[in-house]
Coordinates of C-alpha atoms in Angstrom, one line a residue:
X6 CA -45.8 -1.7 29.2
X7 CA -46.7 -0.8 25.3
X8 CA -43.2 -1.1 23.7
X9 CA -43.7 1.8 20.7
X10 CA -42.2 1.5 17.2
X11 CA -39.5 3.9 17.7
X12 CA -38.6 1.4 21.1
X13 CA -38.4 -1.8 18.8
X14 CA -36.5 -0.1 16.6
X15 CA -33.8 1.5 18.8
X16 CA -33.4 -2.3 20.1
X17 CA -33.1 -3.4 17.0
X18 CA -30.1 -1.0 16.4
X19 CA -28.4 -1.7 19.4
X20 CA -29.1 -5.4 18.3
X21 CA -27.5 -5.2 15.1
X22 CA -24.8 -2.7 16.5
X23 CA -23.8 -5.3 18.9
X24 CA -23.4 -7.9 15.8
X25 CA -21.3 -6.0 14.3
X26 CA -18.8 -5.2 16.9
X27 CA -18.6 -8.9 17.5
X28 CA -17.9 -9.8 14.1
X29 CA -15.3 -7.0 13.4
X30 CA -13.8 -8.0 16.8
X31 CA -13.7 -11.8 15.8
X32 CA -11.5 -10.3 13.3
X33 CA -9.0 -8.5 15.8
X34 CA -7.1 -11.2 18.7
X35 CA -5.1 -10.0 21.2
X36 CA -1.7 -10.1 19.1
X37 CA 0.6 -10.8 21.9
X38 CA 4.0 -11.4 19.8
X39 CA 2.9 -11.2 16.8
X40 CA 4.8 -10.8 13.5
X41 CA 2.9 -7.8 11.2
X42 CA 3.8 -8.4 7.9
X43 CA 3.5 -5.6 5.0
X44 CA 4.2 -6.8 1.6
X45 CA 7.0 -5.3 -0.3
X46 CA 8.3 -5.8 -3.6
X47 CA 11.7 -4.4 -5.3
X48 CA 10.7 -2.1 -7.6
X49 CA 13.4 -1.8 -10.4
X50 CA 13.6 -5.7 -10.3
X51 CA 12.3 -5.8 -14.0
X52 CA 14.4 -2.4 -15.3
X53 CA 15.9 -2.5 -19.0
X54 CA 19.7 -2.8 -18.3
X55 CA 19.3 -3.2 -14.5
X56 CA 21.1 -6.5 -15.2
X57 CA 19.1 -8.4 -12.7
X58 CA 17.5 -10.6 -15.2
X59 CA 18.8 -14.0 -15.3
X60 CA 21.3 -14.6 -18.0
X61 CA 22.1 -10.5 -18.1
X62 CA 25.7 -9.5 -18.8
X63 CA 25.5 -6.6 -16.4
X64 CA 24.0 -3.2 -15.8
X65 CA 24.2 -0.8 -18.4
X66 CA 26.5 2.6 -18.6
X67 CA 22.9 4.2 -19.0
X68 CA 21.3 2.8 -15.7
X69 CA 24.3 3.2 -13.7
X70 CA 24.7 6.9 -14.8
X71 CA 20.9 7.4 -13.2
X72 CA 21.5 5.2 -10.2
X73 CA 24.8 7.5 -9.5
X74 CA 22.6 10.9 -10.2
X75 CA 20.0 9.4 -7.9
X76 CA 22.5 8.9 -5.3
X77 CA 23.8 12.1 -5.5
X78 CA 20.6 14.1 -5.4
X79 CA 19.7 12.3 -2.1
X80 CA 23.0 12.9 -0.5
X81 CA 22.2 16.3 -0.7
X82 CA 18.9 15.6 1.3
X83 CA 21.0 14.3 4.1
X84 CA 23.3 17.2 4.5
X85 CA 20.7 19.0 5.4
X86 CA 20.3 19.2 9.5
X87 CA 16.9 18.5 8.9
X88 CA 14.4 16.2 10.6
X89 CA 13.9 12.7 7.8
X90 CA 10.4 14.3 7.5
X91 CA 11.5 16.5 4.8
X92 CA 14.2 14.1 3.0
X93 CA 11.3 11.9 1.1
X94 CA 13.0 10.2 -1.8
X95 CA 10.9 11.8 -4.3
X96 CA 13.6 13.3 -6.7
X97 CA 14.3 12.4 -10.2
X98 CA 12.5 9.0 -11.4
X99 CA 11.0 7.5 -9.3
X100 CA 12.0 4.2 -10.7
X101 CA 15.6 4.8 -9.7
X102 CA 15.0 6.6 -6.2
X103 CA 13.3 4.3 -3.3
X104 CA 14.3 0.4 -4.1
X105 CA 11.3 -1.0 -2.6
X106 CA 7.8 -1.1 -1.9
X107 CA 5.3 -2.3 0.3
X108 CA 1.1 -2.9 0.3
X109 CA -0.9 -1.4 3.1
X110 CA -4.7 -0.3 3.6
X111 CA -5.6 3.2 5.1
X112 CA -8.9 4.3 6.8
X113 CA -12.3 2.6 7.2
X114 CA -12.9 0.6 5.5
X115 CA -9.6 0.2 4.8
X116 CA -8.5 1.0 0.9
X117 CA -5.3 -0.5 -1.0
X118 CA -1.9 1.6 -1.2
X119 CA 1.4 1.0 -2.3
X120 CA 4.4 3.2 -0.9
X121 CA 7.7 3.0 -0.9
X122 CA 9.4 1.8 1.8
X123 CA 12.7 4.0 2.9
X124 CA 15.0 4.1 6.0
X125 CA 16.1 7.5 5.2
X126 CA 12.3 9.4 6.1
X127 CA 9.8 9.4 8.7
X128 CA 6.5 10.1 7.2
X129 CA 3.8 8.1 6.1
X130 CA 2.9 10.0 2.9
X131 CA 0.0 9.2 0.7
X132 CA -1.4 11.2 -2.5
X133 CA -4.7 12.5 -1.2
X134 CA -8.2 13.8 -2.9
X135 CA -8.3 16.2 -4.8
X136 CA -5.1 15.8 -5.8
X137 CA -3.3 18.1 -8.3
X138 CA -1.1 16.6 -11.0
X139 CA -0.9 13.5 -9.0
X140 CA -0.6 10.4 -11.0
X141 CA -3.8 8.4 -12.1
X142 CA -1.7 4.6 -13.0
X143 CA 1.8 3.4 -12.7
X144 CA 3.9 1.2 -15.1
X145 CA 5.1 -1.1 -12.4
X146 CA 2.1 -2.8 -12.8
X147 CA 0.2 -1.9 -9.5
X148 CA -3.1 0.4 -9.3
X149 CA -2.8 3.5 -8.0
X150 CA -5.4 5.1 -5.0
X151 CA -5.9 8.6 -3.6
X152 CA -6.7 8.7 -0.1
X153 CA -10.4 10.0 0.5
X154 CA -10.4 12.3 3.8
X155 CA -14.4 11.8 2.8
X156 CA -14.4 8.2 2.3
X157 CA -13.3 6.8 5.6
X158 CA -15.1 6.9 9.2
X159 CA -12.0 6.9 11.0
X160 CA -10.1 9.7 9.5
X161 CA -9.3 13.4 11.2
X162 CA -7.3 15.9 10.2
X163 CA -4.4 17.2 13.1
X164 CA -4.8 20.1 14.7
X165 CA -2.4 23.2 14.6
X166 CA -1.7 22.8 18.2
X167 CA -1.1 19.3 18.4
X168 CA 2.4 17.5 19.0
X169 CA 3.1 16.0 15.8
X170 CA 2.0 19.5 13.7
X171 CA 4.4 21.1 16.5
X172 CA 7.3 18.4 15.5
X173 CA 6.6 19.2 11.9
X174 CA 6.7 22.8 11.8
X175 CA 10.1 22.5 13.1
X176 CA 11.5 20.7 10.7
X177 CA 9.5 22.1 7.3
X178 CA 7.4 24.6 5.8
X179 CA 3.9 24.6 7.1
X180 CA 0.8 26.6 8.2
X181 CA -2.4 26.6 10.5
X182 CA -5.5 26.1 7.3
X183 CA -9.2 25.9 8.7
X184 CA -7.5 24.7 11.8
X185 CA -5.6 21.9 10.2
X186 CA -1.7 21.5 10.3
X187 CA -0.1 21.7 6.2
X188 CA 3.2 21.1 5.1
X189 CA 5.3 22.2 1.8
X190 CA 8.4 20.2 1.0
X191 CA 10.9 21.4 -1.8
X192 CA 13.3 18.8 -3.3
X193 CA 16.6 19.0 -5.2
X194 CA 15.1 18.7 -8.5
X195 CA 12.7 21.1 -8.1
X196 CA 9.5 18.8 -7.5
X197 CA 7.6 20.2 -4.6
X198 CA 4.7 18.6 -2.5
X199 CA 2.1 20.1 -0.5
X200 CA -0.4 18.7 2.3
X201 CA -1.8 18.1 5.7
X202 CA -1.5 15.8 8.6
X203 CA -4.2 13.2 9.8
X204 CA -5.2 10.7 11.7
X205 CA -6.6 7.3 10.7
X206 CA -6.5 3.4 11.0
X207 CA -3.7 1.9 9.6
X208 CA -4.3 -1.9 8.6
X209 CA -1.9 -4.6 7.8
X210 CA -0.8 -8.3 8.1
X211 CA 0.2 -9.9 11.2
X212 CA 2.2 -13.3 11.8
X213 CA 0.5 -15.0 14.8
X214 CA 2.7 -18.2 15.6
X215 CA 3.7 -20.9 13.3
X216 CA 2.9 -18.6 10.5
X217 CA -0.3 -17.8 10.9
X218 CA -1.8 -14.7 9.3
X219 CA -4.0 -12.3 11.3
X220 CA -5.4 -9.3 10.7
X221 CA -4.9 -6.2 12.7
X222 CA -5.1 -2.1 13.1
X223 CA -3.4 0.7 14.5
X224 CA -4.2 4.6 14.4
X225 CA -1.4 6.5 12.8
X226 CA -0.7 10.1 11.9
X227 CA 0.6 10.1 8.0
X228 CA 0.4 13.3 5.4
X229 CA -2.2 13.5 2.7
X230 CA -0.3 15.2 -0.3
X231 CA -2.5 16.9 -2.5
X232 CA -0.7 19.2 -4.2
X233 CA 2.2 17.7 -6.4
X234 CA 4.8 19.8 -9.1
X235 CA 8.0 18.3 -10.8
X236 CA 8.5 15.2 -13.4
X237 CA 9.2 12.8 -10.4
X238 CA 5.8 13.3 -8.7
X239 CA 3.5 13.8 -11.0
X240 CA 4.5 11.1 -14.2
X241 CA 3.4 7.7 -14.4
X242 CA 6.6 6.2 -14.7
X243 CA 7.6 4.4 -11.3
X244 CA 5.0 6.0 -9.7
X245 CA 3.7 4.7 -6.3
X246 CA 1.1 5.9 -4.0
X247 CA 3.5 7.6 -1.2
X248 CA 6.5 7.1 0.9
X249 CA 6.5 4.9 3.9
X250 CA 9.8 6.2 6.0
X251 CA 11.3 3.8 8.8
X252 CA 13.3 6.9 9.9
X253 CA 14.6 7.9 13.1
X254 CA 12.3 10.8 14.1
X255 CA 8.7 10.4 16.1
X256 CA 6.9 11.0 13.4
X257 CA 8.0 7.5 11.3
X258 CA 6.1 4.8 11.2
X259 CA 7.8 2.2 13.8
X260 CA 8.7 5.2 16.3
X261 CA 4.6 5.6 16.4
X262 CA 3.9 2.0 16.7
X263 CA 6.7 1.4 19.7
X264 CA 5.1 5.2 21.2
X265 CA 1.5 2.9 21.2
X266 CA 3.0 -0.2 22.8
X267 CA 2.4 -1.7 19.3
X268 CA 6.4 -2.7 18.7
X269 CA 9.9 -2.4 20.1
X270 CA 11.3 0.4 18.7
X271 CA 13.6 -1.7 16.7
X272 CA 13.8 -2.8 12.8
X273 CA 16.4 -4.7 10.2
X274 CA 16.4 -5.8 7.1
X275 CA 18.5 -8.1 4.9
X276 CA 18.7 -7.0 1.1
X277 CA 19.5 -9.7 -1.2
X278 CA 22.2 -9.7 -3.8
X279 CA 21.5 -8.9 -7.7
X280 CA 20.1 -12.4 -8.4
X281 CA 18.2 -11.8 -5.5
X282 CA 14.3 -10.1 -5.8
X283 CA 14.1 -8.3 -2.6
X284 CA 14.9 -10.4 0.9
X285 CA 13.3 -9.3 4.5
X286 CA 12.6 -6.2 6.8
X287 CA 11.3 -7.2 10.6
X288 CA 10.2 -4.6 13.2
X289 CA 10.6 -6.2 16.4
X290 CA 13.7 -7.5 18.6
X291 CA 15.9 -9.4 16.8
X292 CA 17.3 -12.4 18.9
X293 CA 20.0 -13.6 16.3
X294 CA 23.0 -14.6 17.5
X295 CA 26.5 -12.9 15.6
X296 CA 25.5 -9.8 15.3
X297 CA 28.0 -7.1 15.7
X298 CA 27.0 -3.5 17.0
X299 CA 28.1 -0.2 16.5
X300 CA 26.6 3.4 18.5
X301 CA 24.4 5.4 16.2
X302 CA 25.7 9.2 16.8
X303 CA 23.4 11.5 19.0
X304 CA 21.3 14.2 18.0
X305 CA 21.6 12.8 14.0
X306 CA 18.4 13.1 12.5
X307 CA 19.5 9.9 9.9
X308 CA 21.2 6.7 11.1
X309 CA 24.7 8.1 11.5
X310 CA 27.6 6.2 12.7
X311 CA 31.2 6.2 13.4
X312 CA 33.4 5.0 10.9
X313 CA 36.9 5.1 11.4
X314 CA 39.1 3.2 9.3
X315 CA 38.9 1.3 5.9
X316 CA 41.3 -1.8 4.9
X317 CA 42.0 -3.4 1.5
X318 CA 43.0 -6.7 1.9
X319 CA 45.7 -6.5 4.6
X320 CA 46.8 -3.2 3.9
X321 CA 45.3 -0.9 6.7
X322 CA 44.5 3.1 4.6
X323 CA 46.0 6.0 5.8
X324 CA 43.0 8.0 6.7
X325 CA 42.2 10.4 9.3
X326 CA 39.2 9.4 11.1
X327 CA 37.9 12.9 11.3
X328 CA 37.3 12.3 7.3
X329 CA 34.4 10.3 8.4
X330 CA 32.7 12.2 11.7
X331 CA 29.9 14.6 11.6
X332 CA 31.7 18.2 11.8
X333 CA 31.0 20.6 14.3
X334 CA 28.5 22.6 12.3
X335 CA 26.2 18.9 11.5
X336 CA 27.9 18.4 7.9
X337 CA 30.2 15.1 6.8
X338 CA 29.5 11.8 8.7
X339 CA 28.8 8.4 7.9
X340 CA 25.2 7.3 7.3
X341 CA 23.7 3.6 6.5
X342 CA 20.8 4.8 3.8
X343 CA 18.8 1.6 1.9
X344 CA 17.4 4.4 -0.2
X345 CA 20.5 4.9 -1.5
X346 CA 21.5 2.2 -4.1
X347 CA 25.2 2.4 -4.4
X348 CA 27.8 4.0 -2.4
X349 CA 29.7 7.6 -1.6
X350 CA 32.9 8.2 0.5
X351 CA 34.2 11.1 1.9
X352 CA 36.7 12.5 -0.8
X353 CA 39.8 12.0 1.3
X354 CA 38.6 7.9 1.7
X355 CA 37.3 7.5 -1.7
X356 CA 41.0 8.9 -3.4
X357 CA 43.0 6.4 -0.5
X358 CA 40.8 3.3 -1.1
X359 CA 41.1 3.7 -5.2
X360 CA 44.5 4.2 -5.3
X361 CA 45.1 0.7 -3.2
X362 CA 42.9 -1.4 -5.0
X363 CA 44.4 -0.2 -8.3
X364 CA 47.7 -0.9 -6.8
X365 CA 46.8 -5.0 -5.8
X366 CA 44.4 -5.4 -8.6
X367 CA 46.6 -7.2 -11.5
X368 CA 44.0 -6.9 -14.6
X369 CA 43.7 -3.8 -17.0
X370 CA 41.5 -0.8 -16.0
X371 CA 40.4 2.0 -17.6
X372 CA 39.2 5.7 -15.7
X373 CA 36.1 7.0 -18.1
X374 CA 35.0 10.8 -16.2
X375 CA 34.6 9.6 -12.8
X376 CA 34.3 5.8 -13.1
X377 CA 36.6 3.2 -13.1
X378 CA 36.0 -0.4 -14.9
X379 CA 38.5 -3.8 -15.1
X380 CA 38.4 -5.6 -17.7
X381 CA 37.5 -8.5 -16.3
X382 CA 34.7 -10.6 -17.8
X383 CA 34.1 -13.8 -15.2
X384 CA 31.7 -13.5 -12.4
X385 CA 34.3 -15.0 -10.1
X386 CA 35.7 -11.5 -8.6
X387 CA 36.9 -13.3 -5.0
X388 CA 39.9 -14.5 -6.7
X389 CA 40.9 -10.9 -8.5
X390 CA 39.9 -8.3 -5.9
X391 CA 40.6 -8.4 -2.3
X392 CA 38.0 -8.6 0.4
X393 CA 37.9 -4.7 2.2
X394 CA 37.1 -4.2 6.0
X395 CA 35.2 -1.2 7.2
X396 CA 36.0 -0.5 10.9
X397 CA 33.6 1.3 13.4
X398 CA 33.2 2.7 17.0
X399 CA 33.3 0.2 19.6
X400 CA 35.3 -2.2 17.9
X401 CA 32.6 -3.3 15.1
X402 CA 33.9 -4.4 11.9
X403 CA 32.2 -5.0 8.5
X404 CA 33.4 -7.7 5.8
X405 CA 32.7 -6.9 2.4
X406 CA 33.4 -9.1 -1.0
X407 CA 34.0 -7.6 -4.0
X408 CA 30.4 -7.6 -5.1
X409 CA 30.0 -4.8 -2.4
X410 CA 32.0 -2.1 -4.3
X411 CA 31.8 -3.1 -7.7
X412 CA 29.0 -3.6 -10.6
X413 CA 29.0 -5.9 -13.6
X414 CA 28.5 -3.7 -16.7
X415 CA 27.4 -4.8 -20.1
X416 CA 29.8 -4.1 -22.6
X417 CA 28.9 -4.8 -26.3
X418 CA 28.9 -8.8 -26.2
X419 CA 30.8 -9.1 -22.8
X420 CA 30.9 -7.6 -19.6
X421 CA 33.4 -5.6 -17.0
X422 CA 33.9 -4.5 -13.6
X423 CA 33.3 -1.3 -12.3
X424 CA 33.5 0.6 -9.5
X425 CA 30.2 1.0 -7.7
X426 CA 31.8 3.5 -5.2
X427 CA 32.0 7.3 -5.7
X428 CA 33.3 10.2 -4.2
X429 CA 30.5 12.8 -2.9
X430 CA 32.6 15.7 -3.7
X431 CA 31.4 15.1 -6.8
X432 CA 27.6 16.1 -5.0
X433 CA 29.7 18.5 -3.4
X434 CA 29.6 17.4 -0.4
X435 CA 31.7 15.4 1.7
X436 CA 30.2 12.6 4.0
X437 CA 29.8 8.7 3.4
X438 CA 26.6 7.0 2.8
X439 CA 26.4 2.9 2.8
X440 CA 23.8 2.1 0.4
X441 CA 22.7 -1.1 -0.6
X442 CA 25.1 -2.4 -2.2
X443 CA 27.3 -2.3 0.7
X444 CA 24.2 -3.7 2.9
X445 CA 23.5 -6.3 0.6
X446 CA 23.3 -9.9 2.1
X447 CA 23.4 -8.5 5.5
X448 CA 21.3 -8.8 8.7
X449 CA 21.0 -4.8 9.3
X450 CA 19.4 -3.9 12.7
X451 CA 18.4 -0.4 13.4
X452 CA 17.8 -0.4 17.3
X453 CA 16.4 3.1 17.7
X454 CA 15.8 2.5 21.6
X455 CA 19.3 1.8 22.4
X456 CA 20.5 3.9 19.7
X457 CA 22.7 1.5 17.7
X458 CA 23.3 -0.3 14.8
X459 CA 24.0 -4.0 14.6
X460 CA 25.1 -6.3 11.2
X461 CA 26.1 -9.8 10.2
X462 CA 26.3 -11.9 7.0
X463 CA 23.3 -13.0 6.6
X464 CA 21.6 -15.8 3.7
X465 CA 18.6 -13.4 3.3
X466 CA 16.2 -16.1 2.2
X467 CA 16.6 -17.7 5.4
X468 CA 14.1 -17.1 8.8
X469 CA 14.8 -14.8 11.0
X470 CA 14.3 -15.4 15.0
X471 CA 12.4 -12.5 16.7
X472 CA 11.1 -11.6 20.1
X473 CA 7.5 -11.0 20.7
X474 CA 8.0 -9.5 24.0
X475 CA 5.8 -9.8 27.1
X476 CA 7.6 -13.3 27.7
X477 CA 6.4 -15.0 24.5
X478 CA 9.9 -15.7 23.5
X479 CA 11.1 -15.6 19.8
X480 CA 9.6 -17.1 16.7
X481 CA 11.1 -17.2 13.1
X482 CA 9.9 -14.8 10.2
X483 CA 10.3 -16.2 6.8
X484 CA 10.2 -14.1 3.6
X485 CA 7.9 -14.8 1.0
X486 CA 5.2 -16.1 3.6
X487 CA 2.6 -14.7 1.3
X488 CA 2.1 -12.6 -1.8
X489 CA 1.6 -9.3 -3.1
X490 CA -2.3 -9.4 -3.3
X491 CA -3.4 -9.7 -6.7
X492 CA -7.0 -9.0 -5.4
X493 CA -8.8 -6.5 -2.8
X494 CA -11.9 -6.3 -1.5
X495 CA -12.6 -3.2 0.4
X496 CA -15.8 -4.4 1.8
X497 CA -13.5 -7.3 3.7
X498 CA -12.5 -4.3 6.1
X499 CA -11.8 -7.0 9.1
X500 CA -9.9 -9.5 7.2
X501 CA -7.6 -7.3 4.9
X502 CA -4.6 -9.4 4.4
X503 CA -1.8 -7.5 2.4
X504 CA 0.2 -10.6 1.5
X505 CA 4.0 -9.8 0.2
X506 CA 6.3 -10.9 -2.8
X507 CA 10.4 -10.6 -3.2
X508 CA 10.6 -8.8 0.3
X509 CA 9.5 -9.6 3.5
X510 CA 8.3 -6.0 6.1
X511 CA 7.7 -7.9 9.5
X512 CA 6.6 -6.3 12.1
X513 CA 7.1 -7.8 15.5
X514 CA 4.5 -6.8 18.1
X515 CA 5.2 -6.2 21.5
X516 CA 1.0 -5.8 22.6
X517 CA -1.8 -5.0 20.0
X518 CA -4.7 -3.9 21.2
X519 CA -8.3 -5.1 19.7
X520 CA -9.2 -1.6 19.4
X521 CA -7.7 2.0 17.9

């Protein structure tokens, strides 16, 4: 039989077709218990008067004041009985709101973005093409990308009648567009954001055993924001690409990976301490032995919990526990936040746990507005300040040092101590959050499956053992495996590697597939 042009060429096309799938596929194993790492960075690490720098005296009265409006701004976000979805931590600079972030590649092939990693969303956000007012570079040193709907084969926008636009319109603003499912989010400062939902192929780092790193893929549904108003979005100062939420809704980004047998529905992460640059976040089962558990409260939309009593040294605080429970129309409570940086207390707490450290503390103090310092210049504060206990439902208990509720603040050619707790009546609200500086130097585990909350001191640049599931047993995740990427080839889509810096995101896998 004649074999025609058209005939040699279709063959040819199935030929080189076939090639391709078997190189992209030598790309993508079978990543039975593997550890998927996402670089992350800390991102006011190299602030003016952050006092992180080695040799500082202390954080300045002028960064402080920001960190405390920041805090205060997002506490108002969680009042709100709103799904995580809409509680992006997008207000005021964003230097001071979000501590970390992370490197990830979108779409096919896949294309470099940095986005802030946060514990109090759920949405994968990205600024999107054509974008209006978004920001074209950043000053933390990183280059910024718009996500092309037009420049990836993989991509599709959500339909109106889909699940996850279903799960967003309860929660925000939205609309049916052309068929596709948009979204309008307001924040406290008045910056707003506007997009749609869609569907493409996430990429990112895997650990594979003895610290290998493999490459592999996942689809995900994230928002492409192309609409942006307000100083916080829309300046160059801080600015990232988007917000990458480990919340506790469907529509984060570990709850989709467990829903595709990707991960256990199950994260931690262990912040270091001011000298520190970051420290590690796993997705996966944690197999550490110590840790301590408390229930997360039912039907919370953030990580809620039960706190019940706080101690100063040995002296118990006469508090009524109801000070720290979510009230009866979803107000008050007691929420673990990373995006938060320092720490608020139910008014009530916050008056009962200042009064008895004033009363044990022996060195001078002064009260300037709502902040008070000791004047107390050593960085030895163990021997000065007593140790306080926070105690939680089922029995769990929390140790923290000194260096958990105070800050060192430069003053003129010396330093001081200084509260780094506040009341949130001054937000006027009244619930407890336990930001990082309470976290600090702590294994955190968020087990969404079984709905709890686990914690023990941790040395955060130390490994941490995790379970691969499917029988592989656990392996140990170190921080700083690899680096931030200071290259990118987009061309590379099958071996995009986004290597990490100052903090560790692993992600444990229960079963990746070699296709999405």
């Amino acid at each position: 039989m004649t074999v025609g042009t058209e005939d040699v060429r279709c063959r040819w096309q199935r030929i080189l077709y076939t090639i391709t799938v078997w190189l992209l596929l030598s790309h993508n194993l079978e990543l039975t218990g593997a550890k998927l790492i996402l670089p992350v960075k800390r991102s006011f690490s190299q602030l003016e008067g952050s006092g992180l720098h080695e040799g500082a005296g202390g954080m300045t009265k002028e960064h402080f004041r920001k960190l405390k409006d920041h805090d205060f701004q997002r506490s108002q976000r969680h009042q709100r009985r709103l799904s995580a979805v809409a509680d992006f931590p997008l207000d005021g600079n964003e230097y001071y709101v979000g501590l970390y972030y992370t490197e990830l590649g979108l779409g096919t092939p896949p294309q470099r973005y940095f986005v802030q990693v946060d514990t109090g969303s759920d949405l994968l956000w990205v600024n999107c093409k054509p974008c209006v007012r978004c920001p074209r570079e950043s000053n933390l040193n990183i280059p910024l990308n718009l996500y092309d709907p037009q420049g990836t084969s993989t991509g599709k926008n959500i339909s109106c009648m889909s699940s996850d636009c279903r799960t967003l319109a309860s929660i925000s603003s939205s609309q049916c567009v052309d068929r596709s499912c948009y979204y309008a989010f307001g924040y406290g400062d008045g910056s707003t954001t506007m997009g749609y939902l869609v569907e493409d192929v996430l990429t990112f780092s895997t650990i594979v055993g003895n610290n290998t790193v493999k490459n592999a893929t996942a689809n995900i549904v994230f928002g492409c924001g192309f609409n942006q108003t307000g100083t916080s979005l829309t300046t160059s100062d801080r600015a990232v690409d988007g917000i990458m939420g480990f919340g506790r809704q469907v529509l984060s980004v570990v709850s989709q990976l467990a829903d595709g047998d990707f991960t256990t529905n199950e994260f931690a992460h262990c912040l270091q301490g001011d000298t520190g640059h970051g420290g590690l976040f796993v997705v996966g089962d944690i197999q550490e032995t110590g840790l301590v558990y408390t229930p997360m409260v039912a039907n919370q939309f953030h990580y809620n919990v039960n706190l019940q009593r706080i101690s100063v040294g040995d002296t118990m605080l006469d508090i009524d526990p109801d000070v720290f429970a979510v009230t009866s129309d979803g107000g008050g409570g007691t929420i673990f936040d990373s995006g938060t940086t320092l720490a608020l207390l139910a008014d009530k707490a916050f008056d009962a746990f200042v009064n008895q450290l004033l009363a044990v503390v022996s060195v001078p103090y002064i009260t300037i507005a709502d902040t008070t310092c000791f004047e107390h210049s050593s960085r030895d504060v163990s021997s000065v300040f007593p140790s306080v206990t926070l105690y939680f439902e089922g029995g769990a208990q929390m140790q923290l040092k000194p260096e958990n509720y105070l800050y060192r603040q430069q003053v003129s050619v010396s330093s001081q101590w200084c509260l780094a707790w506040s009341s949130s009546s001054s937000s006027g609200l009244d619930l407890s959050i336990l930001g990082d500086i309470v976290l600090k130097n702590k294994l955190v585990v968020y087990d969404i499956e079984n709905e709890q909350i686990g914690w023990m001191d941790f040395n955060c640049q130390s490994s941490v053992k995790v379970s691969g599931g499917n029988g592989s047993g656990s392996q140990e995740v170190s921080p700083g495996l690899v680096n931030i990427s200071s290259g990118f080839s987009p061309s590379v889509a099958a071996s995009l590697l986004l290597p990490m810096v100052y903090l560790t995101v692993a992600l444990l896998s229960i079963s990746f597939r070699t296709f999405t």
